[in-house]
mmCIF file of N, CA and C in Angstrom:
data_model
loop_
_atom_site.group_PDB
_atom_site.id
_atom_site.type_symbol
_atom_site.label_atom_id
_atom_site.label_comp_id
_atom_site.label_asym_id
_atom_site.label_seq_id
_atom_site.Cartn_x
_atom_site.Cartn_y
_atom_site.Cartn_z
ATOM 1 N N GLN A 795 208.015 143.117 102.382
ATOM 2 C CA GLN A 795 206.829 143.778 101.868
ATOM 3 C C GLN A 795 206.617 143.367 100.413
ATOM 4 N N VAL A 796 205.417 142.943 100.117
ATOM 5 C CA VAL A 796 205.077 142.561 98.761
ATOM 6 C C VAL A 796 204.850 143.816 97.933
ATOM 7 N N GLN A 797 205.398 143.816 96.731
ATOM 8 C CA GLN A 797 205.179 144.897 95.791
ATOM 9 C C GLN A 797 204.557 144.338 94.521
ATOM 10 N N LEU A 798 203.648 145.102 93.940
ATOM 11 C CA LEU A 798 202.908 144.666 92.771
ATOM 12 C C LEU A 798 203.063 145.686 91.659
ATOM 13 N N VAL A 799 203.231 145.200 90.443
ATOM 14 C CA VAL A 799 203.352 146.058 89.279
ATOM 15 C C VAL A 799 202.441 145.521 88.186
ATOM 16 N N GLU A 800 201.485 146.346 87.754
ATOM 17 C CA GLU A 800 200.558 145.961 86.695
ATOM 18 C C GLU A 800 201.071 146.422 85.339
ATOM 19 N N SER A 801 200.590 145.751 84.315
ATOM 20 C CA SER A 801 200.860 146.155 82.950
ATOM 21 C C SER A 801 199.755 145.600 82.056
ATOM 22 N N GLY A 802 199.668 146.127 80.856
ATOM 23 C CA GLY A 802 198.744 145.596 79.875
ATOM 24 C C GLY A 802 197.529 146.439 79.581
ATOM 25 N N GLY A 803 197.338 147.524 80.310
ATOM 26 C CA GLY A 803 196.206 148.380 80.034
ATOM 27 C C GLY A 803 196.370 149.103 78.713
ATOM 28 N N GLY A 804 195.278 149.691 78.262
ATOM 29 C CA GLY A 804 195.322 150.411 77.007
ATOM 30 C C GLY A 804 193.943 150.772 76.523
ATOM 31 N N LEU A 805 193.865 151.128 75.255
ATOM 32 C CA LEU A 805 192.631 151.542 74.615
ATOM 33 C C LEU A 805 192.182 150.486 73.624
ATOM 34 N N VAL A 806 190.941 150.062 73.749
ATOM 35 C CA VAL A 806 190.364 149.103 72.817
ATOM 36 C C VAL A 806 188.953 149.535 72.468
ATOM 37 N N GLN A 807 188.469 149.045 71.356
ATOM 38 C CA GLN A 807 187.090 149.270 70.971
ATOM 39 C C GLN A 807 186.183 148.261 71.670
ATOM 40 N N ALA A 808 184.934 148.635 71.824
ATOM 41 C CA ALA A 808 183.970 147.719 72.406
ATOM 42 C C ALA A 808 183.979 146.392 71.653
ATOM 43 N N GLY A 809 183.964 145.317 72.417
ATOM 44 C CA GLY A 809 184.049 143.993 71.836
ATOM 45 C C GLY A 809 185.453 143.436 71.765
ATOM 46 N N GLY A 810 186.435 144.266 72.016
ATOM 47 C CA GLY A 810 187.812 143.837 71.951
ATOM 48 C C GLY A 810 188.286 143.201 73.243
ATOM 49 N N SER A 811 189.578 142.889 73.272
ATOM 50 C CA SER A 811 190.166 142.176 74.394
ATOM 51 C C SER A 811 191.450 142.834 74.856
ATOM 52 N N LEU A 812 191.742 142.663 76.123
ATOM 53 C CA LEU A 812 193.004 143.047 76.717
ATOM 54 C C LEU A 812 193.399 141.989 77.727
ATOM 55 N N ARG A 813 194.690 141.860 77.954
ATOM 56 C CA ARG A 813 195.201 140.954 78.969
ATOM 57 C C ARG A 813 196.082 141.747 79.923
ATOM 58 N N LEU A 814 195.663 141.837 81.162
ATOM 59 C CA LEU A 814 196.427 142.520 82.186
ATOM 60 C C LEU A 814 197.335 141.530 82.903
ATOM 61 N N SER A 815 198.503 142.003 83.279
ATOM 62 C CA SER A 815 199.450 141.196 84.019
ATOM 63 C C SER A 815 199.869 141.924 85.278
ATOM 64 N N CYS A 816 200.188 141.173 86.298
ATOM 65 C CA CYS A 816 200.666 141.732 87.551
ATOM 66 C C CYS A 816 201.771 140.847 88.079
ATOM 67 N N ALA A 817 202.905 141.457 88.364
ATOM 68 C CA ALA A 817 204.043 140.747 88.915
ATOM 69 C C ALA A 817 204.209 141.107 90.380
ATOM 70 N N ALA A 818 204.260 140.106 91.224
ATOM 71 C CA ALA A 818 204.447 140.295 92.655
ATOM 72 C C ALA A 818 205.875 139.960 93.029
ATOM 73 N N SER A 819 206.467 140.809 93.825
ATOM 74 C CA SER A 819 207.822 140.580 94.304
ATOM 75 C C SER A 819 207.875 140.843 95.804
ATOM 76 N N GLY A 820 208.957 140.386 96.423
ATOM 77 C CA GLY A 820 209.132 140.602 97.842
ATOM 78 C C GLY A 820 208.742 139.428 98.714
ATOM 79 N N THR A 821 208.400 138.317 98.098
ATOM 80 C CA THR A 821 208.063 137.114 98.846
ATOM 81 C C THR A 821 208.557 135.901 98.079
ATOM 82 N N ALA A 822 208.991 134.903 98.829
ATOM 83 C CA ALA A 822 209.497 133.683 98.221
ATOM 84 C C ALA A 822 208.443 132.587 98.130
ATOM 85 N N PHE A 823 207.270 132.826 98.694
ATOM 86 C CA PHE A 823 206.225 131.824 98.703
ATOM 87 C C PHE A 823 205.029 132.285 97.877
ATOM 88 N N SER A 824 204.180 131.355 97.563
ATOM 89 C CA SER A 824 202.986 131.653 96.792
ATOM 90 C C SER A 824 202.024 132.511 97.609
ATOM 91 N N ILE A 825 201.557 133.585 97.025
ATOM 92 C CA ILE A 825 200.650 134.496 97.709
ATOM 93 C C ILE A 825 199.270 133.865 97.779
ATOM 94 N N PRO A 826 198.692 133.793 98.989
ATOM 95 C CA PRO A 826 197.418 133.076 99.121
ATOM 96 C C PRO A 826 196.296 133.630 98.254
ATOM 97 N N THR A 827 196.163 134.949 98.226
ATOM 98 C CA THR A 827 195.044 135.556 97.518
ATOM 99 C C THR A 827 195.555 136.660 96.604
ATOM 100 N N LEU A 828 195.233 136.549 95.330
ATOM 101 C CA LEU A 828 195.544 137.568 94.342
ATOM 102 C C LEU A 828 194.248 137.978 93.663
ATOM 103 N N GLY A 829 194.174 139.249 93.312
ATOM 104 C CA GLY A 829 192.947 139.697 92.690
ATOM 105 C C GLY A 829 193.114 140.967 91.900
ATOM 106 N N TRP A 830 192.034 141.323 91.243
ATOM 107 C CA TRP A 830 191.949 142.547 90.482
ATOM 108 C C TRP A 830 190.744 143.350 90.942
ATOM 109 N N TYR A 831 190.954 144.631 91.137
ATOM 110 C CA TYR A 831 189.901 145.585 91.421
ATOM 111 C C TYR A 831 189.916 146.651 90.344
ATOM 112 N N ARG A 832 188.845 147.406 90.264
ATOM 113 C CA ARG A 832 188.815 148.518 89.331
ATOM 114 C C ARG A 832 188.055 149.677 89.940
ATOM 115 N N GLN A 833 188.384 150.862 89.465
ATOM 116 C CA GLN A 833 187.713 152.062 89.914
ATOM 117 C C GLN A 833 187.454 152.963 88.717
ATOM 118 N N ALA A 834 186.192 153.191 88.446
ATOM 119 C CA ALA A 834 185.781 154.082 87.379
ATOM 120 C C ALA A 834 185.606 155.488 87.936
ATOM 121 N N PRO A 835 185.677 156.506 87.086
ATOM 122 C CA PRO A 835 185.513 157.877 87.564
ATOM 123 C C PRO A 835 184.199 158.064 88.314
ATOM 124 N N GLY A 836 184.288 158.641 89.498
ATOM 125 C CA GLY A 836 183.104 158.913 90.287
ATOM 126 C C GLY A 836 182.495 157.720 90.975
ATOM 127 N N LYS A 837 183.146 156.573 90.913
ATOM 128 C CA LYS A 837 182.601 155.366 91.518
ATOM 129 C C LYS A 837 183.575 154.785 92.533
ATOM 130 N N GLN A 838 183.046 153.932 93.381
ATOM 131 C CA GLN A 838 183.863 153.250 94.369
ATOM 132 C C GLN A 838 184.691 152.154 93.714
ATOM 133 N N ARG A 839 185.818 151.869 94.321
ATOM 134 C CA ARG A 839 186.607 150.733 93.883
ATOM 135 C C ARG A 839 185.807 149.453 94.091
ATOM 136 N N GLU A 840 185.844 148.569 93.117
ATOM 137 C CA GLU A 840 185.078 147.340 93.203
ATOM 138 C C GLU A 840 185.932 146.141 92.838
ATOM 139 N N LEU A 841 185.602 145.037 93.446
ATOM 140 C CA LEU A 841 186.278 143.780 93.148
ATOM 141 C C LEU A 841 185.870 143.292 91.769
ATOM 142 N N VAL A 842 186.857 142.895 90.985
ATOM 143 C CA VAL A 842 186.612 142.316 89.677
ATOM 144 C C VAL A 842 186.713 140.795 89.736
ATOM 145 N N ALA A 843 187.816 140.309 90.284
ATOM 146 C CA ALA A 843 188.040 138.876 90.355
ATOM 147 C C ALA A 843 189.106 138.583 91.387
ATOM 148 N N GLN A 844 189.040 137.401 91.964
ATOM 149 C CA GLN A 844 190.055 136.915 92.881
ATOM 150 C C GLN A 844 190.397 135.485 92.528
ATOM 151 N N ILE A 845 191.621 135.121 92.843
ATOM 152 C CA ILE A 845 192.062 133.751 92.659
ATOM 153 C C ILE A 845 192.939 133.372 93.834
ATOM 154 N N TYR A 846 192.733 132.167 94.332
ATOM 155 C CA TYR A 846 193.466 131.680 95.479
ATOM 156 C C TYR A 846 194.560 130.718 95.030
ATOM 157 N N SER A 847 195.451 130.394 95.954
ATOM 158 C CA SER A 847 196.611 129.591 95.586
ATOM 159 C C SER A 847 196.224 128.229 95.032
ATOM 160 N N GLY A 848 195.093 127.701 95.478
ATOM 161 C CA GLY A 848 194.634 126.417 94.975
ATOM 162 C C GLY A 848 193.929 126.487 93.638
ATOM 163 N N GLY A 849 193.682 127.694 93.137
ATOM 164 C CA GLY A 849 193.070 127.861 91.842
ATOM 165 C C GLY A 849 191.615 128.276 91.853
ATOM 166 N N THR A 850 190.991 128.301 93.012
ATOM 167 C CA THR A 850 189.604 128.728 93.097
ATOM 168 C C THR A 850 189.469 130.198 92.725
ATOM 169 N N THR A 851 188.436 130.539 91.993
ATOM 170 C CA THR A 851 188.237 131.903 91.519
ATOM 171 C C THR A 851 186.857 132.414 91.885
ATOM 172 N N THR A 852 186.758 133.726 91.981
ATOM 173 C CA THR A 852 185.486 134.408 92.122
ATOM 174 C C THR A 852 185.476 135.591 91.170
ATOM 175 N N TYR A 853 184.280 135.967 90.706
ATOM 176 C CA TYR A 853 184.128 137.062 89.768
ATOM 177 C C TYR A 853 182.963 137.946 90.167
ATOM 178 N N ALA A 854 183.101 139.218 89.866
ATOM 179 C CA ALA A 854 181.968 140.106 89.959
ATOM 180 C C ALA A 854 180.956 139.746 88.879
ATOM 181 N N GLY A 855 179.691 139.915 89.205
ATOM 182 C CA GLY A 855 178.654 139.559 88.248
ATOM 183 C C GLY A 855 178.765 140.299 86.929
ATOM 184 N N ALA A 856 179.269 141.524 86.965
ATOM 185 C CA ALA A 856 179.351 142.331 85.755
ATOM 186 C C ALA A 856 180.375 141.810 84.759
ATOM 187 N N VAL A 857 181.317 140.998 85.217
ATOM 188 C CA VAL A 857 182.374 140.526 84.331
ATOM 189 C C VAL A 857 182.359 139.025 84.144
ATOM 190 N N GLU A 858 181.611 138.319 84.937
ATOM 191 C CA GLU A 858 181.591 136.861 84.849
ATOM 192 C C GLU A 858 181.173 136.416 83.452
ATOM 193 N N GLY A 859 181.944 135.512 82.914
ATOM 194 C CA GLY A 859 181.702 135.040 81.563
ATOM 195 C C GLY A 859 182.490 135.777 80.507
ATOM 196 N N ARG A 860 183.013 136.944 80.847
ATOM 197 C CA ARG A 860 183.809 137.725 79.907
ATOM 198 C C ARG A 860 185.269 137.827 80.323
ATOM 199 N N PHE A 861 185.527 137.861 81.623
ATOM 200 C CA PHE A 861 186.881 137.985 82.148
ATOM 201 C C PHE A 861 187.321 136.660 82.751
ATOM 202 N N THR A 862 188.613 136.406 82.689
ATOM 203 C CA THR A 862 189.184 135.211 83.278
ATOM 204 C C THR A 862 190.442 135.584 84.048
ATOM 205 N N ILE A 863 190.478 135.222 85.317
ATOM 206 C CA ILE A 863 191.658 135.450 86.131
ATOM 207 C C ILE A 863 192.455 134.152 86.208
ATOM 208 N N SER A 864 193.760 134.273 86.170
ATOM 209 C CA SER A 864 194.629 133.110 86.275
ATOM 210 C C SER A 864 195.910 133.527 86.974
ATOM 211 N N ARG A 865 196.701 132.548 87.375
ATOM 212 C CA ARG A 865 197.933 132.856 88.078
ATOM 213 C C ARG A 865 198.991 131.811 87.795
ATOM 214 N N ASP A 866 200.216 132.226 87.969
ATOM 215 C CA ASP A 866 201.366 131.357 87.908
ATOM 216 C C ASP A 866 201.952 131.357 89.312
ATOM 217 N N ASN A 867 201.695 130.298 90.058
ATOM 218 C CA ASN A 867 202.118 130.257 91.455
ATOM 219 C C ASN A 867 203.634 130.285 91.607
ATOM 220 N N ALA A 868 204.330 129.637 90.698
ATOM 221 C CA ALA A 868 205.782 129.574 90.797
ATOM 222 C C ALA A 868 206.422 130.942 90.645
ATOM 223 N N LYS A 869 205.819 131.800 89.835
ATOM 224 C CA LYS A 869 206.391 133.112 89.561
ATOM 225 C C LYS A 869 205.630 134.250 90.237
ATOM 226 N N ASN A 870 204.572 133.919 90.965
ATOM 227 C CA ASN A 870 203.729 134.928 91.597
ATOM 228 C C ASN A 870 203.265 135.984 90.597
ATOM 229 N N LEU A 871 202.726 135.498 89.510
ATOM 230 C CA LEU A 871 202.111 136.340 88.503
ATOM 231 C C LEU A 871 200.608 136.102 88.506
ATOM 232 N N VAL A 872 199.867 137.147 88.274
ATOM 233 C CA VAL A 872 198.430 137.034 88.135
ATOM 234 C C VAL A 872 198.011 137.788 86.886
ATOM 235 N N PHE A 873 197.044 137.228 86.169
ATOM 236 C CA PHE A 873 196.607 137.776 84.902
ATOM 237 C C PHE A 873 195.102 137.990 84.925
ATOM 238 N N LEU A 874 194.674 138.900 84.099
ATOM 239 C CA LEU A 874 193.252 139.106 83.882
ATOM 240 C C LEU A 874 193.018 139.216 82.387
ATOM 241 N N GLN A 875 192.450 138.170 81.816
ATOM 242 C CA GLN A 875 192.072 138.177 80.415
ATOM 243 C C GLN A 875 190.683 138.778 80.302
ATOM 244 N N MET A 876 190.567 139.861 79.574
ATOM 245 C CA MET A 876 189.317 140.583 79.443
ATOM 246 C C MET A 876 188.856 140.496 77.997
ATOM 247 N N ASP A 877 187.737 139.838 77.793
ATOM 248 C CA ASP A 877 187.167 139.661 76.468
ATOM 249 C C ASP A 877 185.821 140.360 76.379
ATOM 250 N N ARG A 878 185.422 140.673 75.166
ATOM 251 C CA ARG A 878 184.145 141.353 74.913
ATOM 252 C C ARG A 878 183.993 142.574 75.811
ATOM 253 N N LEU A 879 185.025 143.391 75.799
ATOM 254 C CA LEU A 879 185.021 144.584 76.636
ATOM 255 C C LEU A 879 183.912 145.539 76.233
ATOM 256 N N GLN A 880 183.374 146.211 77.216
ATOM 257 C CA GLN A 880 182.292 147.158 77.040
ATOM 258 C C GLN A 880 182.720 148.509 77.574
ATOM 259 N N PRO A 881 182.088 149.594 77.112
ATOM 260 C CA PRO A 881 182.437 150.911 77.650
ATOM 261 C C PRO A 881 182.319 150.988 79.172
ATOM 262 N N GLU A 882 181.424 150.219 79.759
ATOM 263 C CA GLU A 882 181.258 150.210 81.204
ATOM 264 C C GLU A 882 182.469 149.634 81.929
ATOM 265 N N ASP A 883 183.341 148.953 81.209
ATOM 266 C CA ASP A 883 184.543 148.387 81.806
ATOM 267 C C ASP A 883 185.668 149.401 81.937
ATOM 268 N N LYS A 884 185.487 150.580 81.400
ATOM 269 C CA LYS A 884 186.522 151.601 81.494
ATOM 270 C C LYS A 884 186.784 151.951 82.948
ATOM 271 N N ALA A 885 188.028 151.826 83.366
ATOM 272 C CA ALA A 885 188.402 152.077 84.749
ATOM 273 C C ALA A 885 189.906 151.941 84.884
ATOM 274 N N VAL A 886 190.408 152.340 86.035
ATOM 275 C CA VAL A 886 191.761 151.998 86.424
ATOM 276 C C VAL A 886 191.698 150.657 87.139
ATOM 277 N N TYR A 887 192.481 149.718 86.673
ATOM 278 C CA TYR A 887 192.492 148.376 87.235
ATOM 279 C C TYR A 887 193.700 148.206 88.135
ATOM 280 N N TYR A 888 193.462 147.685 89.329
ATOM 281 C CA TYR A 888 194.496 147.528 90.338
ATOM 282 C C TYR A 888 194.689 146.063 90.693
ATOM 283 N N CYS A 889 195.915 145.661 90.751
ATOM 284 C CA CYS A 889 196.266 144.340 91.245
ATOM 285 C C CYS A 889 196.303 144.369 92.766
ATOM 286 N N ASN A 890 195.881 143.286 93.386
ATOM 287 C CA ASN A 890 195.806 143.202 94.838
ATOM 288 C C ASN A 890 196.343 141.864 95.321
ATOM 289 N N ALA A 891 197.052 141.899 96.429
ATOM 290 C CA ALA A 891 197.550 140.682 97.063
ATOM 291 C C ALA A 891 197.261 140.739 98.544
ATOM 292 N N VAL A 892 196.759 139.652 99.078
ATOM 293 C CA VAL A 892 196.470 139.545 100.505
ATOM 294 C C VAL A 892 197.291 138.409 101.077
ATOM 295 N N ILE A 893 198.050 138.727 102.111
ATOM 296 C CA ILE A 893 198.864 137.760 102.829
ATOM 297 C C ILE A 893 198.456 137.808 104.292
ATOM 298 N N ARG A 894 198.251 136.664 104.887
ATOM 299 C CA ARG A 894 197.766 136.596 106.267
ATOM 300 C C ARG A 894 198.814 136.120 107.259
ATOM 301 N N SER A 895 199.876 135.511 106.788
ATOM 302 C CA SER A 895 200.908 134.976 107.664
ATOM 303 C C SER A 895 202.276 135.252 107.080
ATOM 304 N N PRO A 896 203.274 135.618 107.899
ATOM 305 C CA PRO A 896 203.220 135.749 109.355
ATOM 306 C C PRO A 896 202.500 137.001 109.845
ATOM 307 N N MET A 897 202.384 138.012 108.987
ATOM 308 C CA MET A 897 201.627 139.211 109.309
ATOM 309 C C MET A 897 200.698 139.546 108.158
ATOM 310 N N TYR A 898 199.632 140.219 108.477
ATOM 311 C CA TYR A 898 198.661 140.601 107.466
ATOM 312 C C TYR A 898 199.228 141.685 106.560
ATOM 313 N N GLN A 899 199.067 141.503 105.268
ATOM 314 C CA GLN A 899 199.409 142.507 104.278
ATOM 315 C C GLN A 899 198.291 142.599 103.256
ATOM 316 N N ASN A 900 197.989 143.791 102.852
ATOM 317 C CA ASN A 900 197.043 144.048 101.780
ATOM 318 C C ASN A 900 197.745 145.003 100.821
ATOM 319 N N ALA A 901 198.339 144.455 99.782
ATOM 320 C CA ALA A 901 199.192 145.209 98.875
ATOM 321 C C ALA A 901 198.451 145.558 97.593
ATOM 322 N N TRP A 902 198.801 146.693 97.035
ATOM 323 C CA TRP A 902 198.177 147.194 95.811
ATOM 324 C C TRP A 902 199.226 147.642 94.815
ATOM 325 N N GLY A 903 198.935 147.430 93.555
ATOM 326 C CA GLY A 903 199.748 147.993 92.501
ATOM 327 C C GLY A 903 199.367 149.430 92.239
ATOM 328 N N GLN A 904 200.062 150.047 91.307
ATOM 329 C CA GLN A 904 199.836 151.462 91.019
ATOM 330 C C GLN A 904 198.629 151.698 90.121
ATOM 331 N N GLY A 905 198.145 150.664 89.498
ATOM 332 C CA GLY A 905 197.000 150.766 88.622
ATOM 333 C C GLY A 905 197.383 150.891 87.165
ATOM 334 N N THR A 906 196.527 150.381 86.301
ATOM 335 C CA THR A 906 196.711 150.503 84.867
ATOM 336 C C THR A 906 195.372 150.870 84.238
ATOM 337 N N GLN A 907 195.395 151.838 83.341
ATOM 338 C CA GLN A 907 194.169 152.373 82.762
ATOM 339 C C GLN A 907 193.670 151.489 81.635
ATOM 340 N N VAL A 908 192.396 151.165 81.693
ATOM 341 C CA VAL A 908 191.715 150.462 80.614
ATOM 342 C C VAL A 908 190.633 151.381 80.075
ATOM 343 N N THR A 909 190.702 151.680 78.803
ATOM 344 C CA THR A 909 189.724 152.535 78.159
ATOM 345 C C THR A 909 189.066 151.773 77.021
ATOM 346 N N VAL A 910 187.755 151.805 76.990
ATOM 347 C CA VAL A 910 186.985 151.098 75.973
ATOM 348 C C VAL A 910 186.139 152.121 75.231
ATOM 349 N N SER A 911 186.348 152.232 73.944
ATOM 350 C CA SER A 911 185.603 153.172 73.127
ATOM 351 C C SER A 911 184.403 152.484 72.498
ATOM 352 N N SER A 912 183.341 153.229 72.323
ATOM 353 C CA SER A 912 182.119 152.686 71.749
ATOM 354 C C SER A 912 181.954 153.087 70.299
#
């Protein structure tokens, strides 16, 4: 079973930056799909960014151009560099891993709080 642990959340002023990290354990191979989701109070969980083992990335429109997802395949680490943060970015951010073989897994971290003050 893959386990994920996030770190790097905190409080920043609007316009500032944070770098989130997620460490995946429980597998000896590169995880095909890693991503970040977030959930703000009173809102549904939403996809922020995904990155695949080959390096292809996708971003939500609200963060594209400001956030950058990256990964270290050898260590199964995934990062989210968040620049020019806005109050609307305040949420709990969750690391996600999807594995399809030999069995399907959809793993989540415990979440890390990101707060942006205006």
